[in-house]
Coordinates of C-alpha atoms in Angstrom, one line a residue:
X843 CA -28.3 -1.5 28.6
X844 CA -27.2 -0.3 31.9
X845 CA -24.6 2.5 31.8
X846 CA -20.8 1.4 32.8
X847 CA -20.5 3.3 35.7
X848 CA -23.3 0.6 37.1
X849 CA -22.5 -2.2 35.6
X850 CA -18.7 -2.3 36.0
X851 CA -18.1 -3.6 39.2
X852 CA -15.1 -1.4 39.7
X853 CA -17.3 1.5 38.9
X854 CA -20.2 0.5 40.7
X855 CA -18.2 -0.1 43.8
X856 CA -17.6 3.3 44.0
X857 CA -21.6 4.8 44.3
X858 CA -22.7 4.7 47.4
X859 CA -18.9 7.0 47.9
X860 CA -20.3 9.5 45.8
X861 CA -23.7 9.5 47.3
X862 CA -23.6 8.0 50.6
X863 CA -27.2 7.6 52.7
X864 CA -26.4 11.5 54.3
X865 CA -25.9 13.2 51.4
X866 CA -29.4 11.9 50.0
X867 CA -32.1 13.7 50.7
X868 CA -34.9 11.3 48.8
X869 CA -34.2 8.5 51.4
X870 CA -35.5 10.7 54.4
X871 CA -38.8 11.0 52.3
X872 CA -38.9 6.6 50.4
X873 CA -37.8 5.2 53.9
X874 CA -40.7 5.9 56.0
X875 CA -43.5 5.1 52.7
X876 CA -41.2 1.5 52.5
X877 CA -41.6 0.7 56.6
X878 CA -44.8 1.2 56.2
X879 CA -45.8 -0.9 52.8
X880 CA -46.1 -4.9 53.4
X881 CA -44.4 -5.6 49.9
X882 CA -42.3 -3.1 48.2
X883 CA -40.5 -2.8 44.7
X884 CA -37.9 -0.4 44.2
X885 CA -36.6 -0.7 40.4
X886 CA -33.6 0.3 39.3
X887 CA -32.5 -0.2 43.4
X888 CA -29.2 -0.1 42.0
X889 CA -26.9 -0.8 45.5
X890 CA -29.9 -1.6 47.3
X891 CA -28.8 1.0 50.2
X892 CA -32.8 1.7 50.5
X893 CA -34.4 -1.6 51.2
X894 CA -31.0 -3.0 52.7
X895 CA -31.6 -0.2 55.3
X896 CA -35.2 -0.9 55.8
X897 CA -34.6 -4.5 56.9
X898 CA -32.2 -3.1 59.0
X899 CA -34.7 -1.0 60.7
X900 CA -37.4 -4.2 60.8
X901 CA -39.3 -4.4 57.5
X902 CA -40.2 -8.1 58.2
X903 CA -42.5 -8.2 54.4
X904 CA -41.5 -8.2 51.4
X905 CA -38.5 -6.1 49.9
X906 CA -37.9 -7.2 46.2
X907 CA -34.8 -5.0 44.0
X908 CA -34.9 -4.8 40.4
X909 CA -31.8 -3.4 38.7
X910 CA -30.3 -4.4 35.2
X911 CA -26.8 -3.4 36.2
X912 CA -24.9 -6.5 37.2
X913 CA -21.9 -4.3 39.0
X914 CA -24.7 -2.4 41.4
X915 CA -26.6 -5.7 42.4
X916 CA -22.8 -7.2 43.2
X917 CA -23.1 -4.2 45.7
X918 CA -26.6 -5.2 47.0
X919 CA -26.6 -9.0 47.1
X920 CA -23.7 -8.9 50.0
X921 CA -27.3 -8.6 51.9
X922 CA -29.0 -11.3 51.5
X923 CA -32.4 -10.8 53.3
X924 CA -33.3 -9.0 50.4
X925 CA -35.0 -10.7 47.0
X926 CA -32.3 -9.1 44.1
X927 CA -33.8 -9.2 40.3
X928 CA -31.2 -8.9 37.7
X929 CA -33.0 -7.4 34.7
X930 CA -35.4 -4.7 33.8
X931 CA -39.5 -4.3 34.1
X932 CA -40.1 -6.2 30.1
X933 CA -38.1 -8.7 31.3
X934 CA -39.1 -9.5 34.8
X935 CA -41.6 -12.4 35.6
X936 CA -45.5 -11.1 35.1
X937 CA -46.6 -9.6 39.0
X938 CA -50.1 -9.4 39.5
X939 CA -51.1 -7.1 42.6
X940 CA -48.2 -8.5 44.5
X941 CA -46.9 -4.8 45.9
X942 CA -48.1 -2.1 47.6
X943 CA -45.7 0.5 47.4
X944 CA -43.4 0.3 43.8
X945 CA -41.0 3.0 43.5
X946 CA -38.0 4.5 41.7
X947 CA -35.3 6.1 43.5
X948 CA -32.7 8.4 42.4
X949 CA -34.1 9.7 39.5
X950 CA -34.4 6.2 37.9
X951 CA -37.1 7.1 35.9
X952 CA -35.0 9.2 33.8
X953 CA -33.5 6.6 32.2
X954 CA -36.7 5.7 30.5
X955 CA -36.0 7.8 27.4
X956 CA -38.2 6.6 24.7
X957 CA -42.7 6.7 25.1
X958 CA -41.9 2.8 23.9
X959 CA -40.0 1.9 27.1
X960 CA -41.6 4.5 29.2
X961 CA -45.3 2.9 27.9
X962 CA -43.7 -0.6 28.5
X963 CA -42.3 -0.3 32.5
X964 CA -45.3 1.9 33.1
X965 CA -47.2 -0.8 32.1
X966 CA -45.4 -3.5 34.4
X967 CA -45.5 -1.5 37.2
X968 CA -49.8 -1.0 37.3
X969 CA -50.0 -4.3 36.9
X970 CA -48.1 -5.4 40.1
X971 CA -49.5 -3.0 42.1
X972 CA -52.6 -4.1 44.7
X973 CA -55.8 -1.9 44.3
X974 CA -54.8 0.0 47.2
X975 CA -51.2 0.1 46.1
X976 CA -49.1 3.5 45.1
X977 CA -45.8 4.1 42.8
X978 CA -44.3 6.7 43.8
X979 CA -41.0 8.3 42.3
X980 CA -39.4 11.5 41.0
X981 CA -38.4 13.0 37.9
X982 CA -36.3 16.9 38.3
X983 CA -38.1 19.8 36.9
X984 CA -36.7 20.8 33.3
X985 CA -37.6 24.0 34.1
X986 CA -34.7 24.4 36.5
X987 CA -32.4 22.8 33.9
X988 CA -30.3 21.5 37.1
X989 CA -27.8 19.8 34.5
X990 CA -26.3 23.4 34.0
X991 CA -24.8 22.7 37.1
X992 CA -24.0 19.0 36.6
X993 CA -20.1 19.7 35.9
X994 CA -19.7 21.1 39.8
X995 CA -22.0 18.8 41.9
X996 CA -21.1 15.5 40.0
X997 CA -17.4 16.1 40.1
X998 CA -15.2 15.1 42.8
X999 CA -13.2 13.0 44.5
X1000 CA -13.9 9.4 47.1
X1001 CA -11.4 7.1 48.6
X1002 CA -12.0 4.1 47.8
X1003 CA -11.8 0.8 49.8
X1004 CA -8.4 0.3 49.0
X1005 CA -6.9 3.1 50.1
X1006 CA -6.7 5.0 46.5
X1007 CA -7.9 8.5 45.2
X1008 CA -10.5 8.2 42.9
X1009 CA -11.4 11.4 40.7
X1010 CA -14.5 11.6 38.8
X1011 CA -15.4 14.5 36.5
X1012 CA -19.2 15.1 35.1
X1013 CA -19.1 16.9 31.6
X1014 CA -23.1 17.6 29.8
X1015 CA -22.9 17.4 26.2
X1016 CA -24.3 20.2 24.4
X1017 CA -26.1 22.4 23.4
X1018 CA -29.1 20.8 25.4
X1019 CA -32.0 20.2 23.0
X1020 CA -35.5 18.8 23.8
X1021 CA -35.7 16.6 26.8
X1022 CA -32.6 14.5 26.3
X1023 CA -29.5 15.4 28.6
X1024 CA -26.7 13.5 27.8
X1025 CA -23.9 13.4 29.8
X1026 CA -20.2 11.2 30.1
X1027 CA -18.4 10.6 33.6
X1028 CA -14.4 10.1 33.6
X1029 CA -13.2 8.2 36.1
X1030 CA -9.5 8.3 37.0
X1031 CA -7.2 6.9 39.7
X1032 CA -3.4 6.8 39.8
X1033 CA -3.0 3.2 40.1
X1034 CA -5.0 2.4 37.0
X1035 CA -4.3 2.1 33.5
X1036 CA -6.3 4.6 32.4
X1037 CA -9.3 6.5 32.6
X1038 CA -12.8 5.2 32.9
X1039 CA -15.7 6.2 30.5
X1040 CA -19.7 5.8 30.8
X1041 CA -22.1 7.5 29.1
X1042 CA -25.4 8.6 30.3
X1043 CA -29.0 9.7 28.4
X1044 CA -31.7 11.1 30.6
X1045 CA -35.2 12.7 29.9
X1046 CA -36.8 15.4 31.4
X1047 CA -40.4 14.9 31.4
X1048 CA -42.6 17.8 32.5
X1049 CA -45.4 17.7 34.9
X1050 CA -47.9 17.1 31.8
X1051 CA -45.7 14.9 30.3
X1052 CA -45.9 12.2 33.5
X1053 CA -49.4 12.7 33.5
X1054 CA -49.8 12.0 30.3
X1055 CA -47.9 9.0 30.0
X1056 CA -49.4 7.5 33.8
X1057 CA -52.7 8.1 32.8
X1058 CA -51.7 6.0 29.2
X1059 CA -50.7 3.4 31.6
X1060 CA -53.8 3.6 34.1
X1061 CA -52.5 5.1 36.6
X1062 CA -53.6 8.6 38.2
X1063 CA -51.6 11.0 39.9
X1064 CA -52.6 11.2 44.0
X1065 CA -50.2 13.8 44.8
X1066 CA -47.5 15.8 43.6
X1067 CA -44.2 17.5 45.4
X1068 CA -41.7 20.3 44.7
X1069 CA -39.1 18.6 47.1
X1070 CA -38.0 16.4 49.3
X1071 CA -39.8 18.5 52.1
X1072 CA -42.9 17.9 50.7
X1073 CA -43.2 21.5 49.0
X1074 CA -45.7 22.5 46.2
X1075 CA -44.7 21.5 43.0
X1076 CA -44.1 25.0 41.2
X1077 CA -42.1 26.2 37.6
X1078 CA -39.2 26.7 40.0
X1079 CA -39.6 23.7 42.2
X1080 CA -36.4 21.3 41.8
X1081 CA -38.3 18.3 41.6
X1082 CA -41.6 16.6 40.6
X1083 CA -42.3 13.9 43.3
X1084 CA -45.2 11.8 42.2
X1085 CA -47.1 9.9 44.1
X1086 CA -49.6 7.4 41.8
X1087 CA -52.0 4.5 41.8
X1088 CA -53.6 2.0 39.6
X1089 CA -57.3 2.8 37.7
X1090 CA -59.3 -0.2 37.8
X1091 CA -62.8 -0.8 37.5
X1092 CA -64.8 -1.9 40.5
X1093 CA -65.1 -5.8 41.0
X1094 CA -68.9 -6.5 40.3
X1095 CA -70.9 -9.8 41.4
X1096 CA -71.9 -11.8 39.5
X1097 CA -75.0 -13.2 40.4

């Protein structure tokens, strides 16, 4: 199930105010792999800023979002140029080699907090890409434990479109054990009743960890970056930018 703060349209209205296109670094580095891909996936495209910007910039293939959070694909569908996909990868429609570029933005692959559904979107996504294709996404580096910080850089305030001061505070749960963070957002605004709730579970996979679970799903890991400048992936690197493609067997005749 999608968290609130996606799937209320109230809530989702206000994302792209919290993280608008300047302030995000990962769309420098997806944007130029998505102009250049003739059929692109992006799950979990939650407001679809990415692939509504592409077609903008004259993507004339194939740009299909996935998201399972009805408030963020409200967002997205005011563009209708792009295909929108209300649901997840186990319940999408069986792609075979139809993309050449999948990928998961915004740390999307997070959400993926059990080997079950990691194993089961892992498996969706080799199978839709084409031999040459690559899925390419990022996971942050536990080793940084950047949720420390979560309470400063996720709190804040937007204006929202009509006119109103909207205040949202980021509080981690804790103490932080294993590779679950788990985290609640309050949302608050003078004009409305009351406060706002959604709840939020991510996993911090490392570097072994997504190998290990790509190469379960046949996939193998072409390169690997630190950050959004293409920096080596180190212990104290932020991120851990993957960059993947699908194992198969060479086609043999048959005669």
């Amino acid at each position: 199930m999608a968290d609130r703060q996606f799937s209320e349209a109230r809530l989702a209205a206000l994302y792209d105010l919290f993280s608008p296109w300047e302030d995000r670094d990962d769309f420098a580095f997806y944007l130029p792999l998505v102009m250049s891909a003739r059929s692109v996936l992006d799950v979990g495209c939650g407001t679809g800023t990415l692939l509504r910007r592409a077609r903008r910039d004259g993507h004339t293939g194939r740009l299909c979002g996935l998201d399972p959070a009805a408030g963020m694909l409200d967002v997205a569908r005011r563009d209708p140029a792009v295909e929108w996909i209300h649901g997840d990868l186990t319940s999408v429609p069986g792609w075979d080699r139809e993309f050449d570029l999948v990928v998961m933005t915004g740390h999307a692959f997070q959400v993926l907090v059990t080997d079950e559904e990691l194993r089961a979107a892992l498996a969706v996504i080799a199978a839709a890409l084409t031999d040459d294709g690559r899925f390419v996404f990022e996971t942050r580096n536990p080793l940084v434990r950047a949720w420390e910080e979560w309470h400063v850089r996720y709190s804040g305030e937007v204006v929202d479109g009509t006119g109103a001061v909207v205040r949202a505070v980021c509080e981690v749960d804790r103490p932080v054990r294993g590779d679950l963070v788990s985290f609640t957002h309050t949302y608050t605004s003078p004009g409305w009743d009351g406060p706002e709730r959604s709840f939020s579970t991510l996993r911090f996979l490392d570097r072994a960890g997504v190998a290990r679970f790509l190469a379960g799903a046949g996939l193998a890991v072409v390169e690997q970056y630190g950050d959004w400048d293409r920096g080596p992936c180190t212990g104290s690197a932020p991120e851990i930018i993957t960059v993947a493609r699908a194992e198969r067997p060479p086609v043999t005749g048959t005669g």
